[in-house]
Coordinates of C-alpha atoms and ligand atoms in Angstrom, one line a residue:
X1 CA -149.1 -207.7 -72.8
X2 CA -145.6 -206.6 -71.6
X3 CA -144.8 -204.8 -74.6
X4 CA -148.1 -203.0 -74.7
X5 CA -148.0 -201.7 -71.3
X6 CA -144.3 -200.9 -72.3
X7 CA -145.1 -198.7 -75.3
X8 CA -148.3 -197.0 -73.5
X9 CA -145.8 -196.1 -70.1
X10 CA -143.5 -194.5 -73.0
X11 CA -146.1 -193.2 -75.1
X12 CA -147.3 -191.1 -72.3
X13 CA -144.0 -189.7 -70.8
X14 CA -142.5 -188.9 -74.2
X15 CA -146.0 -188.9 -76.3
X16 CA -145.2 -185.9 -79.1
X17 CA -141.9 -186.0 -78.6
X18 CA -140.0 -189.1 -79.3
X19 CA -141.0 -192.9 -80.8
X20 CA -140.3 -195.6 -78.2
X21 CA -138.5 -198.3 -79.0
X22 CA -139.0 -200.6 -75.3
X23 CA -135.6 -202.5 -76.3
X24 CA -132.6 -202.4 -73.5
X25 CA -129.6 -203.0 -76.1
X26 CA -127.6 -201.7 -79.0
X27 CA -126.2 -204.2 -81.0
X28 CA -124.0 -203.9 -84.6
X29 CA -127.6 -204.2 -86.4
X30 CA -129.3 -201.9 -84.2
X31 CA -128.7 -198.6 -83.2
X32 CA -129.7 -195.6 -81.5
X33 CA -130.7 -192.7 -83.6
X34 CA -131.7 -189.0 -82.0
X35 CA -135.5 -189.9 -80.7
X36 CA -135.0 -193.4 -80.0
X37 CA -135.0 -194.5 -76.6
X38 CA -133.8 -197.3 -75.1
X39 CA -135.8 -198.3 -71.8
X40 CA -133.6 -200.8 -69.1
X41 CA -136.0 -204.1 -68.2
X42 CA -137.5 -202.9 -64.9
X43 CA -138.1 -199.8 -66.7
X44 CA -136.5 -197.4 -64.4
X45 CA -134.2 -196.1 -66.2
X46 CA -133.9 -194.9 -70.3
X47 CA -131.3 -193.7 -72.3
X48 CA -131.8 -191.4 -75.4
X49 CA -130.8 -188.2 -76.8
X50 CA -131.4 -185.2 -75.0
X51 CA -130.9 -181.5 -74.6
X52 CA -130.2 -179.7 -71.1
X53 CA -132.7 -177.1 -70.1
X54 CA -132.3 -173.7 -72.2
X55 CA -130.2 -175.9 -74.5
X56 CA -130.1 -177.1 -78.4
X57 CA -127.3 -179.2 -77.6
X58 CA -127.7 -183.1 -77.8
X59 CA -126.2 -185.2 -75.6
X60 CA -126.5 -188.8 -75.0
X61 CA -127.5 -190.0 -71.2
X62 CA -129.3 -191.8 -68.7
X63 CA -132.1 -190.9 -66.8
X64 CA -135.2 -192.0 -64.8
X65 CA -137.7 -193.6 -67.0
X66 CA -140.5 -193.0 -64.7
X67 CA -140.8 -189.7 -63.1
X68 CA -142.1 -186.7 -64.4
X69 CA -139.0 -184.3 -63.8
X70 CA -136.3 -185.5 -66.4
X71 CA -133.4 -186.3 -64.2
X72 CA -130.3 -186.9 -66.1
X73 CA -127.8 -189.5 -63.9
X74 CA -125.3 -189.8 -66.6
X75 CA -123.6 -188.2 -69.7
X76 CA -121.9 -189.7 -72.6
X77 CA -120.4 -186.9 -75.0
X78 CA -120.4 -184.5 -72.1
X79 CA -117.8 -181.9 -73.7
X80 CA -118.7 -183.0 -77.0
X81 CA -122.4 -181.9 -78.1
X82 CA -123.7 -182.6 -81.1
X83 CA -125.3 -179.4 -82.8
X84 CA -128.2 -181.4 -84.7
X85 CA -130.5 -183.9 -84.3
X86 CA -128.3 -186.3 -86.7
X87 CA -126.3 -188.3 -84.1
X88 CA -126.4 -192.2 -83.6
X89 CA -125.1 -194.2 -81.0
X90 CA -123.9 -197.7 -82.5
X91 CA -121.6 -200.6 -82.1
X92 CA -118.3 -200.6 -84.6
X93 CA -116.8 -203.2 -85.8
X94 CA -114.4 -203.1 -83.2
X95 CA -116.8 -203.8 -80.6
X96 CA -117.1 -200.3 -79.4
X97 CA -119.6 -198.2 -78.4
X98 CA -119.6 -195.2 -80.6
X99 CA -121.7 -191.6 -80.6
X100 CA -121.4 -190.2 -84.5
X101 CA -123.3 -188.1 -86.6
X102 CA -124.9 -190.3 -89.2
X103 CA -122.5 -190.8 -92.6
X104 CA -119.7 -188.8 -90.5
X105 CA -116.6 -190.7 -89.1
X106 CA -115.7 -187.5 -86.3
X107 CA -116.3 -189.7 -83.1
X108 CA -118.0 -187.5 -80.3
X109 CA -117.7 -190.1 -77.7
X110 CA -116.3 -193.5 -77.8
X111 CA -115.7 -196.3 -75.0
X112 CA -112.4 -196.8 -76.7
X113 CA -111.6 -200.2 -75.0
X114 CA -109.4 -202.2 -77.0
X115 CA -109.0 -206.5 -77.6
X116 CA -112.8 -206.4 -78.1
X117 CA -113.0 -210.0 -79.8
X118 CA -114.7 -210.0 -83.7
X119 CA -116.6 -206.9 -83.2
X120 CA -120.0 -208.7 -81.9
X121 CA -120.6 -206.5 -78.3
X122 CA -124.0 -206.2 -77.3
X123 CA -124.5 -202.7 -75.0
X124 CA -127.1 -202.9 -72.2
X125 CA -129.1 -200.5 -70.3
X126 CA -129.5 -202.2 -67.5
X127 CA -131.9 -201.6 -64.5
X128 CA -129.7 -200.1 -61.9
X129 CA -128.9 -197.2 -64.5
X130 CA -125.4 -198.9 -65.3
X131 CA -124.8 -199.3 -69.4
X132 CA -122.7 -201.9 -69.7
X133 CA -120.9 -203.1 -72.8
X134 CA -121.0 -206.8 -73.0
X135 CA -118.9 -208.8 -75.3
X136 CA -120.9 -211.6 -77.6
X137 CA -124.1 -211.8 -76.2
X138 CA -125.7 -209.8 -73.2
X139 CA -125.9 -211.5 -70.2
X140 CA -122.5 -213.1 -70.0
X141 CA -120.2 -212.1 -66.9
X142 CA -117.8 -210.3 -69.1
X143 CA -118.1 -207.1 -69.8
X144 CA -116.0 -204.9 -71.3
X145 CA -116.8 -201.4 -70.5
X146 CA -119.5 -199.8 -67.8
X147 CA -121.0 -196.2 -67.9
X148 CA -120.6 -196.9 -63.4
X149 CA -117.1 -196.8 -64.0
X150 CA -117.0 -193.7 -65.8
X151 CA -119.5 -191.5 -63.6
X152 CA -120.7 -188.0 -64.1
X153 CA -122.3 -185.7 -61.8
X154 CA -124.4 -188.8 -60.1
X155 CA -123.0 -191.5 -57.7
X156 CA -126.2 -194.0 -57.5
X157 CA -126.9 -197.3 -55.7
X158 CA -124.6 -200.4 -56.5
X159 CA -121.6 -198.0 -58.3
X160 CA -118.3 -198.3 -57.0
X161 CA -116.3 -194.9 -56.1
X162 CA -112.4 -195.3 -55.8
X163 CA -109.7 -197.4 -57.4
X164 CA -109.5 -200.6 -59.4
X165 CA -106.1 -202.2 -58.8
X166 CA -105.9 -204.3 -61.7
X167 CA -106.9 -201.7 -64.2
X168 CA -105.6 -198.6 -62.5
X169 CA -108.7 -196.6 -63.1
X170 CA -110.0 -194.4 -60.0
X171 CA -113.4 -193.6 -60.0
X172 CA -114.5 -190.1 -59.2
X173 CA -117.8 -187.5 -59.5
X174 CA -117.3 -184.6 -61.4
X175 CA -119.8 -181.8 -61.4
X176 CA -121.4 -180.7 -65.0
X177 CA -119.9 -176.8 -66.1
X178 CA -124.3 -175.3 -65.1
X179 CA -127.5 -176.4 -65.7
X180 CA -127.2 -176.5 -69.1
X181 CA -124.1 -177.6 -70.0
X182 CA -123.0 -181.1 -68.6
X183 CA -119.1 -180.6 -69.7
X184 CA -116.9 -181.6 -66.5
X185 CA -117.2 -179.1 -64.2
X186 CA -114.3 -177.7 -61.4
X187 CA -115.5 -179.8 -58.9
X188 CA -114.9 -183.6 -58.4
X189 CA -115.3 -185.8 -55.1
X190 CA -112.6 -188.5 -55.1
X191 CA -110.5 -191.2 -52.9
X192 CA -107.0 -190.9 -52.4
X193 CA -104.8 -193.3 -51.2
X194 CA -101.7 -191.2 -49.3
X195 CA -101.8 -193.3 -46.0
X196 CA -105.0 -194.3 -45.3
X197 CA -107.9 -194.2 -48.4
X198 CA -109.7 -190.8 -48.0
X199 CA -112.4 -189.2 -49.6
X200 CA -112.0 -185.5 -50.7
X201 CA -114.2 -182.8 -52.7
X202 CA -112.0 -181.2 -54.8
X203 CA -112.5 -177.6 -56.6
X204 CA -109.8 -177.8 -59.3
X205 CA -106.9 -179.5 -57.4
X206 CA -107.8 -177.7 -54.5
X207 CA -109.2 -180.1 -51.5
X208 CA -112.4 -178.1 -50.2
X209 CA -113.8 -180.7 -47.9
X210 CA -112.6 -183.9 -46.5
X211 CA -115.2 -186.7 -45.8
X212 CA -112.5 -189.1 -44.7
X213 CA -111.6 -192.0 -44.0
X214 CA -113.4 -195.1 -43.1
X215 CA -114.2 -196.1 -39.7
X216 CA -116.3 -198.8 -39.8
X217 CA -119.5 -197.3 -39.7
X218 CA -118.7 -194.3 -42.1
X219 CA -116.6 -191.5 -43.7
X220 CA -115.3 -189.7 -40.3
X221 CA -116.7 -186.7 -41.8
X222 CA -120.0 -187.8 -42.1
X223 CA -121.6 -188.1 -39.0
X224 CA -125.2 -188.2 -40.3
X225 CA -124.1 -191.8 -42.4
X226 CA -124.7 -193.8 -39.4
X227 CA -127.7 -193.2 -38.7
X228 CA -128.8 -193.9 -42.1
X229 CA -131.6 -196.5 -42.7
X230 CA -132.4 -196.4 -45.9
X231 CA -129.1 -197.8 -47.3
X232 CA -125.8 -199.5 -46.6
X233 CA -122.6 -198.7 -47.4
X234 CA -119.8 -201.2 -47.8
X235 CA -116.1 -200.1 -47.9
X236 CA -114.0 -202.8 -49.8
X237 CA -110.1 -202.9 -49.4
X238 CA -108.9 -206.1 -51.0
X239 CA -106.4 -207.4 -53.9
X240 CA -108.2 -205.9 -56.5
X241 CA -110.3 -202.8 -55.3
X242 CA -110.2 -199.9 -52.8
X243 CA -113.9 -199.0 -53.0
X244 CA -117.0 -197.7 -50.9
X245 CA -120.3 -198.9 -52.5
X246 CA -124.2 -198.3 -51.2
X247 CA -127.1 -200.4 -51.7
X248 CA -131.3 -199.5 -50.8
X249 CA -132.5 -201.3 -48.2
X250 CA -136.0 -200.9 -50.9
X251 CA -134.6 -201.4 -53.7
X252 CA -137.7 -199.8 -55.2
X253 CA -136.7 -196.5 -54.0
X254 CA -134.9 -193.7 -56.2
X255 CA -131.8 -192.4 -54.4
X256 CA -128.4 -190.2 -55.4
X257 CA -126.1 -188.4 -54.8
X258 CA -125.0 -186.0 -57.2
X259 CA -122.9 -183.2 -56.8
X260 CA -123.6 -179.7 -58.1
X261 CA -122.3 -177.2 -59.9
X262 CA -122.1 -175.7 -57.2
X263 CA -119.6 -178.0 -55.1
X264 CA -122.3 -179.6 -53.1
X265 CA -122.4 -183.4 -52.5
X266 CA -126.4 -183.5 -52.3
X267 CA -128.3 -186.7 -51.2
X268 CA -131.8 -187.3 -52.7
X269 CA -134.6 -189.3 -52.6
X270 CA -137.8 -189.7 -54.8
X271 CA -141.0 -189.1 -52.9
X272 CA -144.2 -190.0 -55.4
X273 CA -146.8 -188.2 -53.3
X274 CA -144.9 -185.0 -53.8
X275 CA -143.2 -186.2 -57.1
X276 CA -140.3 -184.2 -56.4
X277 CA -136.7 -184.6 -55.2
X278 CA -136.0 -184.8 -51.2
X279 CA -132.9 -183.5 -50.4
X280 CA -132.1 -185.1 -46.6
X281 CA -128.0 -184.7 -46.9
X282 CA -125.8 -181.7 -47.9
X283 CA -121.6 -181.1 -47.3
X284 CA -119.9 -179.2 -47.0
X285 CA -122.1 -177.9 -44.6
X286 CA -120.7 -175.1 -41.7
X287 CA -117.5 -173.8 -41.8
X288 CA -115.5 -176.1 -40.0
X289 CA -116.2 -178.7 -42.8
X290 CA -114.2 -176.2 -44.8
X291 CA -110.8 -178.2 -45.1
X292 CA -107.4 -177.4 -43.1
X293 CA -110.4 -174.3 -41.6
X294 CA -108.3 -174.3 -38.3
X295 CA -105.1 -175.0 -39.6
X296 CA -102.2 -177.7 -38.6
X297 CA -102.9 -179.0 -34.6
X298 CA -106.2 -176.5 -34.8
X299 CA -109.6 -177.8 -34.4
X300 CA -112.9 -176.8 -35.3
X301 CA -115.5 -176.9 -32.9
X302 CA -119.0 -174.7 -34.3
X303 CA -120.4 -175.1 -30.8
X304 CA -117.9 -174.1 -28.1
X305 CA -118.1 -170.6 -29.2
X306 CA -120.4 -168.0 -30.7
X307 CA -117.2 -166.1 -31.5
X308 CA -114.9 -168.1 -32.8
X309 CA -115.3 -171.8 -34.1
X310 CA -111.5 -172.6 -33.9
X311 CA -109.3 -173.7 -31.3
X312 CA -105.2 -175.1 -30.5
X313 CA -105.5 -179.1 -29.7
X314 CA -104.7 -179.9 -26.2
X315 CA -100.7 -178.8 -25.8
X316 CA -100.3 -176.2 -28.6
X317 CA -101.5 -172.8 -28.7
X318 CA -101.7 -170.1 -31.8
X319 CA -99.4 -170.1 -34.2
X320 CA -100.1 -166.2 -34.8
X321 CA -102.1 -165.0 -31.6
X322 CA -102.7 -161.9 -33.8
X323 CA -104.5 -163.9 -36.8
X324 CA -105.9 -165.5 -34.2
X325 CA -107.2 -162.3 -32.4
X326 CA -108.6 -161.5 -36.0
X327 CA -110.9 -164.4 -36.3
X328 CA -108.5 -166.0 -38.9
X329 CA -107.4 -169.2 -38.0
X330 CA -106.0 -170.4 -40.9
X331 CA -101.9 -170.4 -39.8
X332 CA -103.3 -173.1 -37.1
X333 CA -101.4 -174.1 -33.7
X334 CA -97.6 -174.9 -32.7
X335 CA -96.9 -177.0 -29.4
X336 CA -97.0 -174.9 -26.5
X337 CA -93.7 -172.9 -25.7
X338 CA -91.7 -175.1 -23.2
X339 CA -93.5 -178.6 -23.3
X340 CA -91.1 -181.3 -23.1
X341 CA -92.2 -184.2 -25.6
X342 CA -91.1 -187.5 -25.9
X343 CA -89.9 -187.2 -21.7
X344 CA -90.7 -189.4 -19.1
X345 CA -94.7 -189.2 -18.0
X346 CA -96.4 -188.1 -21.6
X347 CA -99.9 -189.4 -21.9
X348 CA -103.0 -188.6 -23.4
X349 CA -105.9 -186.1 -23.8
X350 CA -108.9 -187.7 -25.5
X351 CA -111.7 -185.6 -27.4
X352 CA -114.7 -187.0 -28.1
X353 CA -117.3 -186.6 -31.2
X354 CA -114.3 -186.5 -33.6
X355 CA -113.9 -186.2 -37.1
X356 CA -110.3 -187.8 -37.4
X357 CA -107.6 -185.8 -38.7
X358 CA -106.5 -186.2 -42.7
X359 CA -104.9 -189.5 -42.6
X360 CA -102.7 -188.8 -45.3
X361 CA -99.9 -188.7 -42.2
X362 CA -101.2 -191.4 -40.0
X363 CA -100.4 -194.9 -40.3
X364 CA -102.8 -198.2 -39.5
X365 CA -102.1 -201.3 -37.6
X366 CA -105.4 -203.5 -37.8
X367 CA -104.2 -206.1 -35.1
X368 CA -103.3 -203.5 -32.4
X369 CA -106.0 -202.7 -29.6
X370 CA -106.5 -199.3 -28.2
X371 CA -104.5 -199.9 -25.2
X372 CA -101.5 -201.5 -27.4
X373 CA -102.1 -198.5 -29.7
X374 CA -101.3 -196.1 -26.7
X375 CA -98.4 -198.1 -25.7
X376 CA -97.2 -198.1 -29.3
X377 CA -97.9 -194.8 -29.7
X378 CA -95.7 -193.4 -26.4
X379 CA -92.6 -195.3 -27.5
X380 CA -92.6 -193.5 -30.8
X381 CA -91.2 -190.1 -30.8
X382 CA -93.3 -189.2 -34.2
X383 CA -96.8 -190.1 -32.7
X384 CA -98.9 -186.9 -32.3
X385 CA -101.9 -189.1 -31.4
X386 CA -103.9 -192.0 -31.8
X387 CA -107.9 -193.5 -32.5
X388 CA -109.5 -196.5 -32.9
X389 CA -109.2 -197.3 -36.9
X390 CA -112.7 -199.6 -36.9
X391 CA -114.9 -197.9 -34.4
X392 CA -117.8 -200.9 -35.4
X393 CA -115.8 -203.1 -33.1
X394 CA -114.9 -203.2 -29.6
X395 CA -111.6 -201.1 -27.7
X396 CA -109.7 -204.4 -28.5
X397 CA -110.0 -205.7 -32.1
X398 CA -111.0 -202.3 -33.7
X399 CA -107.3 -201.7 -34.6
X400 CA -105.2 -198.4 -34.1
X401 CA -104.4 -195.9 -36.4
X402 CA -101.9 -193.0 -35.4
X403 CA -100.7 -190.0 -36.9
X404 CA -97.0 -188.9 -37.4
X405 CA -96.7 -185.3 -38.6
X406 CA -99.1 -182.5 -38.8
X407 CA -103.1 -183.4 -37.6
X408 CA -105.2 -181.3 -39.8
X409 CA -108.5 -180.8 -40.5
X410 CA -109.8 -181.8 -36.8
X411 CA -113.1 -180.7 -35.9
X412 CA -116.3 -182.0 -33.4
X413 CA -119.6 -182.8 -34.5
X414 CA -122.9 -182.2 -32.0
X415 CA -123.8 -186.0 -32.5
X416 CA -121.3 -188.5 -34.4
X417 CA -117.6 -189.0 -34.9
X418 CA -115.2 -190.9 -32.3
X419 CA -112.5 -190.4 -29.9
X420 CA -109.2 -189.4 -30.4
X421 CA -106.2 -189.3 -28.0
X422 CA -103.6 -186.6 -28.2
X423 CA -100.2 -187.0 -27.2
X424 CA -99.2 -184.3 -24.4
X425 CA -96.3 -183.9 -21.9
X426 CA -96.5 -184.2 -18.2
X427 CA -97.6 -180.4 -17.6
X428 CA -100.1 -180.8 -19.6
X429 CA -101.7 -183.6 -18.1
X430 CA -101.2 -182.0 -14.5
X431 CA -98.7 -184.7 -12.9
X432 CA -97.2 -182.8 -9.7
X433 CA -94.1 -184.1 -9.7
X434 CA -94.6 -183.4 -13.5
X435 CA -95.4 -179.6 -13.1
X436 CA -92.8 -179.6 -10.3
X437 CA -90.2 -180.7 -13.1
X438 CA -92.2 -178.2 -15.3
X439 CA -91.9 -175.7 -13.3
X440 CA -88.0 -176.2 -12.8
X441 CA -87.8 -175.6 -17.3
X442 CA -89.8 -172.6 -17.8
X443 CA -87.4 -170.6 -15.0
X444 CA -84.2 -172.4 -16.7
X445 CA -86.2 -171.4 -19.9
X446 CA -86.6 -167.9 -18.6
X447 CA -83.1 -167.3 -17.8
X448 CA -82.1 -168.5 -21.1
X449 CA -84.3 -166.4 -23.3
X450 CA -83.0 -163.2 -20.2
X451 CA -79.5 -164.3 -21.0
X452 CA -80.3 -164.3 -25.0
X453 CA -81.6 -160.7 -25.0
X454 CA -79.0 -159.7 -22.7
X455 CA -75.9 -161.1 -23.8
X456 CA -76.1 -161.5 -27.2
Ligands
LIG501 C1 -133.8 -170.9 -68.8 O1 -133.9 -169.5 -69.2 C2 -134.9 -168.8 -68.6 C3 -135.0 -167.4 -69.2 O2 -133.7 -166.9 -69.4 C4 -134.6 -168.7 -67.1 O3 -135.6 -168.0 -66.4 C5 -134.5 -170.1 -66.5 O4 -134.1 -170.0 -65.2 C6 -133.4 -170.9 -67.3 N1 -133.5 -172.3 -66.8 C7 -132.4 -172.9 -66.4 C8 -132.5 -174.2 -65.9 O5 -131.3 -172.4 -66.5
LIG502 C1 -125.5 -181.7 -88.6 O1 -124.4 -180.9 -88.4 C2 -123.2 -181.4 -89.2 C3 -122.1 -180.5 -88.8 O2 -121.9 -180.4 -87.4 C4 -123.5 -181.4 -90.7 O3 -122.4 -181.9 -91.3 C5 -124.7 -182.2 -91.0 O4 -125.1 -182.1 -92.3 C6 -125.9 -181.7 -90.1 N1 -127.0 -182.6 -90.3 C7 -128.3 -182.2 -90.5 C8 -129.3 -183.3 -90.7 O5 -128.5 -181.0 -90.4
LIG503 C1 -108.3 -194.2 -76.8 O1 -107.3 -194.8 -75.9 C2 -106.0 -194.6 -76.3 C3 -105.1 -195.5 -75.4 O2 -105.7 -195.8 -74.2 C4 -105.7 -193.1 -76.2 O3 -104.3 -192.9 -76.6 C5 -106.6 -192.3 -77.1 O4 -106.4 -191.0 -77.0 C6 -108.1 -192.7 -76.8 N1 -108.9 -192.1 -77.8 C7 -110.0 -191.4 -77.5 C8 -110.8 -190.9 -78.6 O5 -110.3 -191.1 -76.3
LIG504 C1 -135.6 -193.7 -40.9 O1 -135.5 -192.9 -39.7 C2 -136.2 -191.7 -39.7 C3 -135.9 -191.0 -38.4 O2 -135.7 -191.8 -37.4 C4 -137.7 -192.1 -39.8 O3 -138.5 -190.9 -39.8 C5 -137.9 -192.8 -41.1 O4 -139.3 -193.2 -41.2 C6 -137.1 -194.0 -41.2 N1 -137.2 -194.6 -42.5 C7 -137.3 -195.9 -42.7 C8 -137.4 -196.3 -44.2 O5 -137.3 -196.7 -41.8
LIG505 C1 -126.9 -204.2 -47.9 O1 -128.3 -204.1 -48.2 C2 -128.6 -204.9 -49.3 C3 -130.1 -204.7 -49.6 O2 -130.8 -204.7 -48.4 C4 -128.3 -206.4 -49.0 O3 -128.6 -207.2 -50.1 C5 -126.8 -206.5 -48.7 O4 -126.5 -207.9 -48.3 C6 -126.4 -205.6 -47.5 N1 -125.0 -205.6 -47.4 C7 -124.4 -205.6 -46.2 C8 -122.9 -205.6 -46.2 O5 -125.0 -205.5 -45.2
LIG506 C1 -98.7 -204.3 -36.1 O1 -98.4 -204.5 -34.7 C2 -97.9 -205.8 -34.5 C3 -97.8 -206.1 -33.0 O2 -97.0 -205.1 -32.4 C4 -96.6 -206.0 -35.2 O3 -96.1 -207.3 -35.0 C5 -96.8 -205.7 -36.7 O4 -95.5 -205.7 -37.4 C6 -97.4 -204.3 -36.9 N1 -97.7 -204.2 -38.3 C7 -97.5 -203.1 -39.0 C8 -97.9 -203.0 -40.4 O5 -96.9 -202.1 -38.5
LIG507 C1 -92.3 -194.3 -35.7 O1 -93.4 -194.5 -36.6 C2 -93.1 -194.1 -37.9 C3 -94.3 -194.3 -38.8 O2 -95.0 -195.5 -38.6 C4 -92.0 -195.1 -38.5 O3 -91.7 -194.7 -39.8 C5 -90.8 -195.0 -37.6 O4 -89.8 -195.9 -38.0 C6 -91.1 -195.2 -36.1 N1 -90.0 -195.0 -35.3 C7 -89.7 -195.8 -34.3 C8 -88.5 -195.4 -33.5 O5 -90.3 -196.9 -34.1

């Protein structure tokens, strides 16, 4: 009965086009020729041969069994095509998965994993869209290789973005060349790990957008995740991984993220009634989610002004008032001429609706409170500010995170991010025995810059 309702399901999606085979696995004995199709055991997704729209190219992928509009989630061969209908995927003798044209020995793709015992792997397509290649029989633990590690364009539900200590291997997105061509693209959203772990978009080495670190609830750069009910995500930091993963609250419902060819992280879901694709999440977004938009000690803020979205952080002013006069914000902000830093009575300005600034300078002390982060943060000259590093907790066990060297990439959101405490002297804060003493610096300041133009 299962098989029937199997073929029929297959028959009617592919009917013409291609003979369905309604097996999950490759195996030594059994491969997969051009036309074959291999559909996972839930029967969401299959993988087979196909060829991108205006295409002849053939390309091994993934993609959902059940919907109308063929959605490709992952790519095998990507910069490899094959030119003919004559490709098979098999398993070699090494245990490998290999994509070859049939009595040729040029490999287009290959897992290439080595120490694969006696050649008997069994590959799996299994029902979260992961192809997993599983050594002996399917269904052990073990496996030895996994399209989720590899991604393409696609980032779905239960694969893990970011590093794998033991093996090294960071996982990252990577945009397809166009529509019809799913080579790796210039764009690619990966986690880096200078300070703490960060998420950027990338266009060729180039950072283009930031989504940040993790605060608990989310990226700091994506306000809209917490509010998010359709999903979790989980970040992991351990021994063996550095990783953010998601899960569906209904697991029944299609969901990804892919990002374009165009260098924009999309999120989708499936809606049947419409039977099309539901785009509900989009970055980079506005302008201040363009990265370093406001420069070093700048921040962005798209709603303080119709004019201009950029502004100094509390205690430093334009680096170049006449960039800045000229809507060009990019040379960001210095500290403000004569503030005394690291004196008797600094203290705090707090923002609220924050997106943090890149971490890559800050540094994270999990067992600090706020209040010990302040303290910690005032006796060390370096400190530019400080937030809470696990906003999902309270002021006292969320932990402190503070930056030491240029704050970039600061902007606010209308609904969202956090607080974050900047480090400014006296004056600043408006002490009057403060701007007395204030007061006192700018004339000695004044006669020494008189005495500079004068004398020398
Ligand atoms: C395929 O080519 C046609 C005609 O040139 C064009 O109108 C269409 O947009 C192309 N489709 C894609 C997905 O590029
Ligand atoms: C497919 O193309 C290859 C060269 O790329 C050629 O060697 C082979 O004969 C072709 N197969 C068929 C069935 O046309
Ligand atoms: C396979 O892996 C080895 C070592 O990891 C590497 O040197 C080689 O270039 C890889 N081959 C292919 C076809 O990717
Ligand atoms: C999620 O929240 C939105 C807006 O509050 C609501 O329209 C939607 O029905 C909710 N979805 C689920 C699955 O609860
Ligand atoms: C996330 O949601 C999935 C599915 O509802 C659930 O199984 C899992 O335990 C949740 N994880 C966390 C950390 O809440
Ligand atoms: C965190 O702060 C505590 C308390 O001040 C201190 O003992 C510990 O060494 C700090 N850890 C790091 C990694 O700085
Ligand atoms: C200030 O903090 C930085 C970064 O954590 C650290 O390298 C430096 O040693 C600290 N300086 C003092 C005086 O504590």
């Amino acid at each position: 009965m299962y098989q029937v309702r199997c073929i029929l399901v297959s028959m009617l999606l592919f009917l013409g086009f291609y003979f369905c085979t309604c097996i999950d696995t490759i195996t030594l004995t059994r491969p997969v020729k051009d036309g074959d199709i291999l559909v996972s055991n839930g029967e969401t997704f299959a993988l087979g041969f196909f060829s991108p729209p205006n295409s002849t190219n053939r390309y091994v992928g993934i993609w959902y069994n059940k919907i109308s509009e063929q959605t490709v989630v992952w790519v095998a061969n990507r910069d490899h095509p094959i030119t003919n209908s004559s490709g098979i995927l098999s398993v070699d003798q090494t245990g490998n998965l290999i994509l070859h044209e049939k009595d040729q020995s040029f490999l287009f793709w290959s897992t290439n994993v080595s120490g694969v015992a006696n050649g008997v792997s069994t590959a799996q397509l299994l029902d979260s869209g992961n192809l997993a290649l599983f050594q002996g029989l399917v269904n052990k633990e073990v496996y030895s290789w996994q399209s989720f590690d590899h991604p393409s364009n696609t980032y779905l539900p239960g694969m893990k973005l970011g590093l794998d200590r033991k093996t090294g291997l960071n996982k990252v997105v990577t945009s397809w060349k166009s529509s019809q061509n799913p080579g790796v693209g210039d764009y690619s959203y990966k986690m880096e790990f200078v300070g703490s772990a960060q998420l950027f978009l990338f266009k060729g080495m180039a950072r283009i957008w930031r989504a940040g670190s993790w605060t608990g609830l989310g990226w700091s750069g994506v306000p809209g995740m917490t509010k998010d009910n359709i999903s979790n995500g989980t970040y992991i930091d351990n021994e063996d991984e550095v990783t953010i993963v998601y899960l569906m609250h209904n697991p029944a419902m299609l969901s990804r993220f892919v990002l374009t060819e165009f260098g924009t992280l999309e999120r989708l879901t499936w809606e049947e009634v419409s039977r099309k694709w539901i785009g509900f999440w989009y970055h980079p977004k506005d302008q201040c989610d363009g990265y370093n938009h406001c420069g070093p000690f700048g921040f962005c803020d798209p709603y303080a002004s119709l004019t201009f979205e950029c502004d100094c952080l509390p205690g430093y002013e334009p680096r170049s008032p006449q960039d800045w006069y000229i809507r060009d914000g990019s040379k960001g902000c210095k500290r403000k001429v004569g503030t005394q830093m690291c004196k008797f009575g600094d203290g705090f300005i707090e923002l609220a609706r924050v997106k943090v600034p890149d971490t890559s300078t800050a540094h994270v002390n999990m067992s600090l409170g706020l209040k010990a982060c302040a303290e910690f943060c005032l006796r060390n000259c370096t400190c530019m500010g400080y937030a809470s590093a696990d906003i999902s907790k309270g002021a006292d066990d969320g932990g402190c995170i503070t930056w030491h060297g240029e704050m970039i990439d600061t902007r606010t959101f209308s609904d969202g991010g956090q607080f974050f405490y900047i480090r400014v002297d006296a004056a600043e804060l408006g002490t009057p025995l403060m701007l007395f003493s204030n007061l006192i610096f700018n004339i000695y300041y004044m006669i020494y810059v008189a005495y500079q133009i004068f004398f020398t």
